[in-house]
Amino acid sequence: MNATETRFTQNQTPQLSLKVPNQASRLPFPRLIAAYLCLCLCYFTIYLDTAGVTTALPTISTALSAGPSITWAGTAYLLGQTAFQPLYGRLSDITGRKPILLASIACTALGGLLCGFARTPTWLYTARALSGVGGGGISSTVAIVVSDLVSLKERGKYQGIIGIAIGAGATTGPFIAASLTGYHEGWRWTFWVPGILAAVCWVLVLGYVPLKSVGGGWREKAGRIDWVGIGASVGGIVLVLIPISSGWKYLAVATLILPFLLAQTIAGASTGPVMFKTARYNPVLRTGFIALNPRRRAQTHLLAQHTDSSVCLYPRNRGPGLRLGAPARPRRPASTQHARRPRRCYINT
């Protein structure tokens, strides 16, 4: 490569620059303590909520006739928390820490209020998922705000103070819930108490936690958010967590599909290097067509009809994966090899 080509390549290389605004704030000591007390109360509230609800679950199950499904009160909270928690860091970089923290506290307060008025198990589980979304936002955003308010040298000391609030909430939650469930419909206050505390936190954060503004209008900020990535991330996490929360009762059925998917993936991935090394696609196509041999398909099908053993079902499901995976990649170069360039787009579609 000569000097001209080198300069051309360097000039054409895209420079990816991700500008993250500096939102650090250094406050006077009295204001710093006030802000930290607000953040500690936020952590105290969400851990009081989770610990108290766990204690009151038997009473809630009896009141709503939920039965064994009452475990979804905790599962729904964890689903909402885990699915949205990875998003708050980047969203706080775009919109600012304080708006994300206020929105998370509002979700927690609204979720607690709706849980207290729940009349059906589905109502309760949906509201708990909303509380989980808020709880995940509080957990992430408060930790980020802590790093913005103090230097790295003093961060450990203030993180320890917040740890005291976490322990206090997790410790007092069961006692408060046990004392409330002894009264008629007292379990509802198990949700209302954290909801009221969350509303108080919202007011205190609004007044005492500093806001470091981020430049740009709302349209510009919304355009910087990867909405497709958010949807894919949330959907992927939910689809993974639901089977785990269900106790993997569908695992026995899923394992029968796994050989098909693995064989198709391996066969499809291996055809690319083979075509690159040999510069030919016909051998790969022939291999896939040989795997489509009707006699072999009939043998594995008849064998599986007479037994339910996984030893027979796994090869049966592996075969279709090989047959579909091997010819999948070379079909496109084979179909476009002899077509004119303007018509290749139609063939690919």
Coordinates of C-alpha atoms in Angstrom, one line a residue:
M1 CA 0.0 0.0 0.0
N2 CA 1.5 3.3 -1.0
A3 CA 1.4 6.6 0.8
T4 CA -1.6 7.9 -1.2
E5 CA -3.7 4.8 -0.4
T6 CA -2.6 5.1 3.3
R7 CA -3.8 8.6 3.5
F8 CA -7.1 7.7 1.8
T9 CA -7.7 4.9 4.2
Q10 CA -7.0 7.0 7.2
N11 CA -9.2 9.8 6.0
Q12 CA -12.1 7.3 5.3
T13 CA -11.9 5.7 8.7
P14 CA -14.9 6.9 10.8
Q15 CA -14.0 8.5 14.0
L16 CA -16.5 7.5 16.7
S17 CA -16.7 10.0 19.5
L18 CA -19.1 9.5 22.3
K19 CA -19.4 12.8 24.2
V20 CA -20.5 12.2 27.8
P21 CA -21.2 15.5 29.6
N22 CA -19.5 16.1 33.0
Q23 CA -22.3 16.1 35.6
A24 CA -20.1 16.2 38.7
S25 CA -21.1 18.7 41.4
R26 CA -19.1 19.8 44.4
L27 CA -21.4 21.2 47.1
P28 CA -20.8 22.9 50.5
F29 CA -20.8 20.4 53.3
P30 CA -24.3 21.2 54.7
R31 CA -25.9 20.8 51.2
L32 CA -23.9 17.7 50.6
I33 CA -25.2 16.1 53.8
A34 CA -28.8 17.1 52.9
A35 CA -28.4 15.6 49.4
Y36 CA -27.0 12.4 50.9
L37 CA -29.8 12.1 53.4
C38 CA -32.2 12.2 50.5
L39 CA -30.4 9.5 48.6
C40 CA -30.2 7.4 51.7
L41 CA -33.9 7.7 52.2
C42 CA -34.4 6.5 48.6
Y43 CA -32.4 3.4 49.2
F44 CA -34.2 2.9 52.5
T45 CA -37.5 3.0 50.8
I46 CA -36.9 0.4 48.1
Y47 CA -35.3 -2.1 50.5
L48 CA -38.1 -1.5 53.0
D49 CA -40.5 -2.3 50.2
T50 CA -38.9 -5.5 49.0
A51 CA -38.3 -6.9 52.5
G52 CA -41.8 -6.0 53.8
V53 CA -43.7 -7.4 50.9
T54 CA -41.8 -10.7 51.2
T55 CA -43.0 -11.0 54.8
A56 CA -46.6 -10.2 53.9
L57 CA -47.0 -12.6 50.9
P58 CA -48.9 -15.3 52.8
T59 CA -51.5 -12.8 54.0
I60 CA -51.7 -11.2 50.5
S61 CA -52.2 -14.6 48.9
T62 CA -55.1 -15.4 51.2
A63 CA -56.8 -11.9 50.7
L64 CA -56.6 -12.0 46.9
S65 CA -57.1 -15.8 46.6
A66 CA -53.8 -15.9 44.6
G67 CA -52.7 -19.4 45.6
P68 CA -49.2 -20.5 44.5
S69 CA -49.1 -17.7 41.9
I70 CA -48.4 -15.2 44.6
T71 CA -44.7 -15.8 44.0
W72 CA -45.1 -13.6 40.9
A73 CA -45.4 -10.6 43.3
G74 CA -41.7 -10.9 43.8
T75 CA -40.9 -12.2 40.3
A76 CA -42.7 -9.3 38.6
Y77 CA -40.7 -6.8 40.7
L78 CA -37.4 -8.5 39.8
L79 CA -38.4 -8.6 36.1
G80 CA -39.1 -4.9 36.0
Q81 CA -35.9 -4.1 38.0
T82 CA -33.6 -6.4 36.0
A83 CA -35.0 -5.5 32.6
F84 CA -34.7 -1.8 32.9
Q85 CA -31.8 -1.3 35.2
P86 CA -29.0 -1.5 32.6
L87 CA -30.6 1.4 30.7
Y88 CA -30.6 4.1 33.3
G89 CA -26.8 4.8 33.1
R90 CA -26.9 5.9 29.5
L91 CA -30.3 7.6 29.8
S92 CA -28.9 9.7 32.7
D93 CA -26.0 10.7 30.5
I94 CA -28.5 12.0 27.9
T95 CA -31.2 13.6 30.0
G96 CA -29.4 14.3 33.3
R97 CA -29.3 12.4 36.6
K98 CA -32.1 14.2 38.3
P99 CA -34.9 13.7 35.8
I100 CA -34.1 9.9 35.7
L101 CA -34.0 9.7 39.5
L102 CA -37.3 11.6 39.8
A103 CA -39.0 9.4 37.2
S104 CA -37.8 6.3 39.0
I105 CA -39.1 7.5 42.4
A106 CA -42.4 8.4 40.7
C107 CA -42.7 4.8 39.3
T108 CA -42.0 3.4 42.8
A109 CA -44.6 5.7 44.4
L110 CA -47.2 5.0 41.8
G111 CA -46.5 1.2 41.9
G112 CA -46.9 1.1 45.6
L113 CA -50.2 3.0 45.5
L114 CA -51.6 0.7 42.8
C115 CA -50.5 -2.4 44.7
G116 CA -52.3 -1.2 47.8
F117 CA -55.6 -0.9 45.9
A118 CA -55.2 -4.2 44.1
R119 CA -58.3 -6.3 43.8
T120 CA -56.9 -9.2 41.6
P121 CA -53.6 -11.0 41.5
T122 CA -53.0 -9.7 37.9
W123 CA -53.5 -6.2 39.1
L124 CA -51.0 -6.7 41.9
Y125 CA -48.3 -8.3 39.7
T126 CA -48.6 -5.6 37.1
A127 CA -48.2 -2.9 39.7
R128 CA -45.3 -4.7 41.3
A129 CA -43.5 -4.8 37.9
L130 CA -44.0 -1.0 37.8
S131 CA -42.5 -0.7 41.3
G132 CA -39.6 -2.9 40.0
V133 CA -38.9 -0.5 37.2
G134 CA -38.7 2.4 39.7
G135 CA -36.6 0.4 42.1
G136 CA -34.1 -0.5 39.5
G137 CA -33.8 3.1 38.5
I138 CA -33.2 4.2 42.0
S139 CA -30.5 1.6 42.6
S140 CA -28.6 2.6 39.5
T141 CA -29.1 6.4 39.5
V142 CA -28.4 6.9 43.2
A143 CA -25.0 5.1 42.8
I144 CA -24.2 7.4 39.8
V145 CA -25.2 10.5 41.7
V146 CA -23.0 9.5 44.6
S147 CA -20.0 9.4 42.2
D148 CA -20.9 12.8 40.9
L149 CA -21.2 14.5 44.3
V150 CA -17.9 13.4 45.9
S151 CA -14.4 12.8 44.8
L152 CA -13.0 9.3 44.3
K153 CA -11.0 9.7 47.6
E154 CA -14.1 10.2 49.7
R155 CA -16.5 8.0 47.8
G156 CA -16.0 4.9 49.9
K157 CA -17.0 6.8 53.1
Y158 CA -20.2 8.1 51.6
Q159 CA -21.0 4.7 50.0
G160 CA -20.8 3.2 53.5
I161 CA -23.3 5.7 54.7
I162 CA -25.7 4.6 52.0
G163 CA -25.0 1.0 52.9
I164 CA -26.3 1.7 56.4
A165 CA -29.6 2.9 54.9
I166 CA -29.8 -0.3 52.9
G167 CA -29.4 -2.4 56.0
A168 CA -31.9 -0.3 57.9
G169 CA -34.5 -0.7 55.3
A170 CA -34.0 -4.5 54.9
T171 CA -34.1 -4.9 58.6
T172 CA -37.1 -2.9 59.6
G173 CA -39.2 -3.9 56.6
P174 CA -40.2 -7.4 57.9
F175 CA -41.1 -5.9 61.4
I176 CA -43.3 -3.2 59.9
A177 CA -45.0 -5.6 57.5
A178 CA -45.7 -8.1 60.4
S179 CA -47.2 -5.4 62.5
L180 CA -49.4 -4.1 59.7
T181 CA -50.7 -7.5 58.5
G182 CA -52.3 -8.1 61.9
Y183 CA -55.0 -5.6 61.2
H184 CA -58.0 -6.0 58.8
E185 CA -56.7 -5.1 55.2
G186 CA -53.5 -4.1 56.9
W187 CA -51.5 -5.8 54.1
R188 CA -52.4 -2.9 51.9
W189 CA -50.3 -0.6 54.1
T190 CA -47.4 -2.8 53.3
F191 CA -47.4 -1.2 49.9
W192 CA -48.8 2.2 50.9
V193 CA -46.0 3.0 53.4
P194 CA -43.2 2.7 50.9
G195 CA -45.3 4.5 48.4
I196 CA -45.8 7.4 50.8
L197 CA -42.1 7.4 51.6
A198 CA -41.3 7.4 47.9
A199 CA -43.5 10.5 47.4
V200 CA -41.6 12.2 50.2
C201 CA -38.3 11.3 48.6
W202 CA -39.5 12.8 45.3
V203 CA -40.1 16.2 47.0
L204 CA -36.8 16.1 48.9
V205 CA -34.8 15.1 45.8
L206 CA -36.5 17.8 43.8
G207 CA -35.3 20.4 46.4
Y208 CA -32.0 19.2 47.6
V209 CA -30.2 17.1 45.0
P210 CA -28.4 19.4 42.5
L211 CA -29.3 19.3 38.8
K212 CA -26.4 19.6 36.3
S213 CA -28.1 20.5 33.1
V214 CA -27.3 18.7 29.8
G215 CA -27.3 20.7 26.6
G216 CA -29.8 20.1 23.9
G217 CA -33.6 20.1 23.5
W218 CA -35.9 17.2 24.2
R219 CA -36.1 16.2 20.6
E220 CA -32.3 16.1 20.3
K221 CA -32.1 14.0 23.4
A222 CA -34.8 11.7 22.3
G223 CA -32.9 11.2 19.0
R224 CA -29.8 10.2 20.8
I225 CA -31.6 7.3 22.6
D226 CA -31.3 3.9 20.9
W227 CA -34.9 2.9 21.1
V228 CA -34.5 -0.3 19.1
G229 CA -31.6 -1.3 21.4
I230 CA -33.7 -0.6 24.5
G231 CA -36.6 -2.7 23.1
A232 CA -34.2 -5.5 22.2
S233 CA -32.5 -5.4 25.6
V234 CA -35.6 -5.3 27.6
G235 CA -37.3 -8.0 25.5
G236 CA -34.2 -10.3 25.6
I237 CA -33.9 -10.0 29.4
V238 CA -37.6 -10.7 30.0
L239 CA -37.5 -13.7 27.7
V240 CA -34.6 -15.1 29.7
L241 CA -36.0 -14.3 33.1
I242 CA -39.5 -15.7 32.6
P243 CA -38.3 -19.3 32.1
I244 CA -35.9 -19.0 35.0
S245 CA -38.7 -17.7 37.2
S246 CA -41.0 -20.5 36.1
G247 CA -38.6 -23.1 37.5
W248 CA -37.4 -24.3 34.0
K249 CA -40.5 -26.5 33.7
Y250 CA -40.2 -26.1 29.9
L251 CA -36.6 -27.2 29.9
A252 CA -37.4 -30.8 28.9
V253 CA -39.2 -29.6 25.8
A254 CA -36.6 -27.0 24.9
T255 CA -33.8 -29.5 25.0
L256 CA -35.4 -31.3 22.1
I257 CA -35.2 -28.2 20.0
L258 CA -31.6 -27.4 21.1
P259 CA -29.9 -30.0 18.8
F260 CA -31.8 -28.6 15.8
L261 CA -30.7 -25.0 16.6
L262 CA -27.1 -25.9 17.4
A263 CA -26.7 -28.1 14.2
Q264 CA -28.2 -25.4 12.0
T265 CA -26.0 -22.7 13.6
I266 CA -22.8 -24.7 13.3
A267 CA -23.6 -25.9 9.7
G268 CA -24.5 -22.3 8.6
A269 CA -21.4 -20.8 10.3
S270 CA -19.0 -23.3 8.9
T271 CA -20.0 -22.9 5.2
G272 CA -18.6 -19.3 5.1
P273 CA -15.0 -20.3 5.8
V274 CA -15.3 -23.3 3.5
M275 CA -16.5 -21.2 0.6
F276 CA -13.8 -18.7 1.3
K277 CA -11.0 -21.3 1.3
T278 CA -12.2 -23.2 -1.7
A279 CA -13.8 -20.4 -3.7
R280 CA -16.5 -22.8 -4.6
Y281 CA -20.1 -23.1 -3.3
N282 CA -21.1 -26.3 -5.1
P283 CA -19.6 -28.7 -2.6
V284 CA -21.4 -27.1 0.2
L285 CA -24.7 -27.2 -1.7
R286 CA -24.2 -30.9 -2.5
T287 CA -23.5 -31.6 1.2
G288 CA -26.8 -30.1 2.2
F289 CA -28.7 -31.9 -0.5
I290 CA -27.1 -35.2 0.5
A291 CA -28.4 -34.5 4.0
L292 CA -31.9 -34.2 2.5
N293 CA -31.7 -37.9 1.5
P294 CA -35.3 -39.2 2.0
R295 CA -34.1 -42.6 3.0
R296 CA -32.2 -41.2 6.0
R297 CA -35.1 -39.0 7.0
A298 CA -37.4 -42.0 6.9
Q299 CA -35.1 -44.1 9.0
T300 CA -34.8 -41.5 11.8
H301 CA -38.5 -40.8 11.6
L302 CA -39.5 -44.4 12.0
L303 CA -37.0 -44.9 14.8
A304 CA -38.4 -42.0 16.7
Q305 CA -42.0 -43.3 16.2
H306 CA -41.2 -46.4 18.3
T307 CA -39.5 -44.8 21.2
D308 CA -39.6 -41.5 23.2
S309 CA -35.9 -41.8 24.2
S310 CA -33.9 -38.6 23.8
V311 CA -31.1 -40.8 22.3
C312 CA -33.4 -41.2 19.2
L313 CA -35.0 -37.8 19.3
Y314 CA -31.8 -35.8 19.4
P315 CA -30.4 -37.2 16.1
R316 CA -33.8 -36.8 14.6
N317 CA -33.8 -33.1 15.4
R318 CA -30.1 -32.6 14.6
G319 CA -30.6 -33.8 11.0
P320 CA -33.1 -31.0 10.0
G321 CA -30.6 -28.5 11.4
L322 CA -27.8 -29.8 9.3
R323 CA -30.0 -30.0 6.2
L324 CA -31.2 -26.4 6.6
G325 CA -28.0 -24.9 7.9
A326 CA -25.6 -26.2 5.3
P327 CA -27.3 -25.0 2.1
A328 CA -28.6 -21.7 3.6
R329 CA -25.5 -19.6 3.1
P330 CA -24.3 -20.7 -0.4
R331 CA -27.8 -20.4 -1.9
R332 CA -27.4 -16.6 -2.2
P333 CA -24.0 -16.6 -4.0
A334 CA -25.2 -19.5 -6.2
S335 CA -28.4 -17.7 -7.2
T336 CA -26.6 -14.3 -7.8
Q337 CA -23.5 -15.7 -9.6
H338 CA -25.0 -15.6 -13.1
A339 CA -27.4 -12.7 -12.6
R340 CA -26.7 -9.1 -13.8
R341 CA -25.7 -6.7 -11.1
P342 CA -28.9 -4.5 -11.3
R343 CA -31.0 -7.6 -10.8
R344 CA -29.2 -9.1 -7.9
C345 CA -31.2 -7.1 -5.3
Y346 CA -34.4 -8.7 -6.6
I347 CA -32.9 -12.2 -6.3
N348 CA -31.7 -11.6 -2.8
T349 CA -35.1 -10.5 -1.7

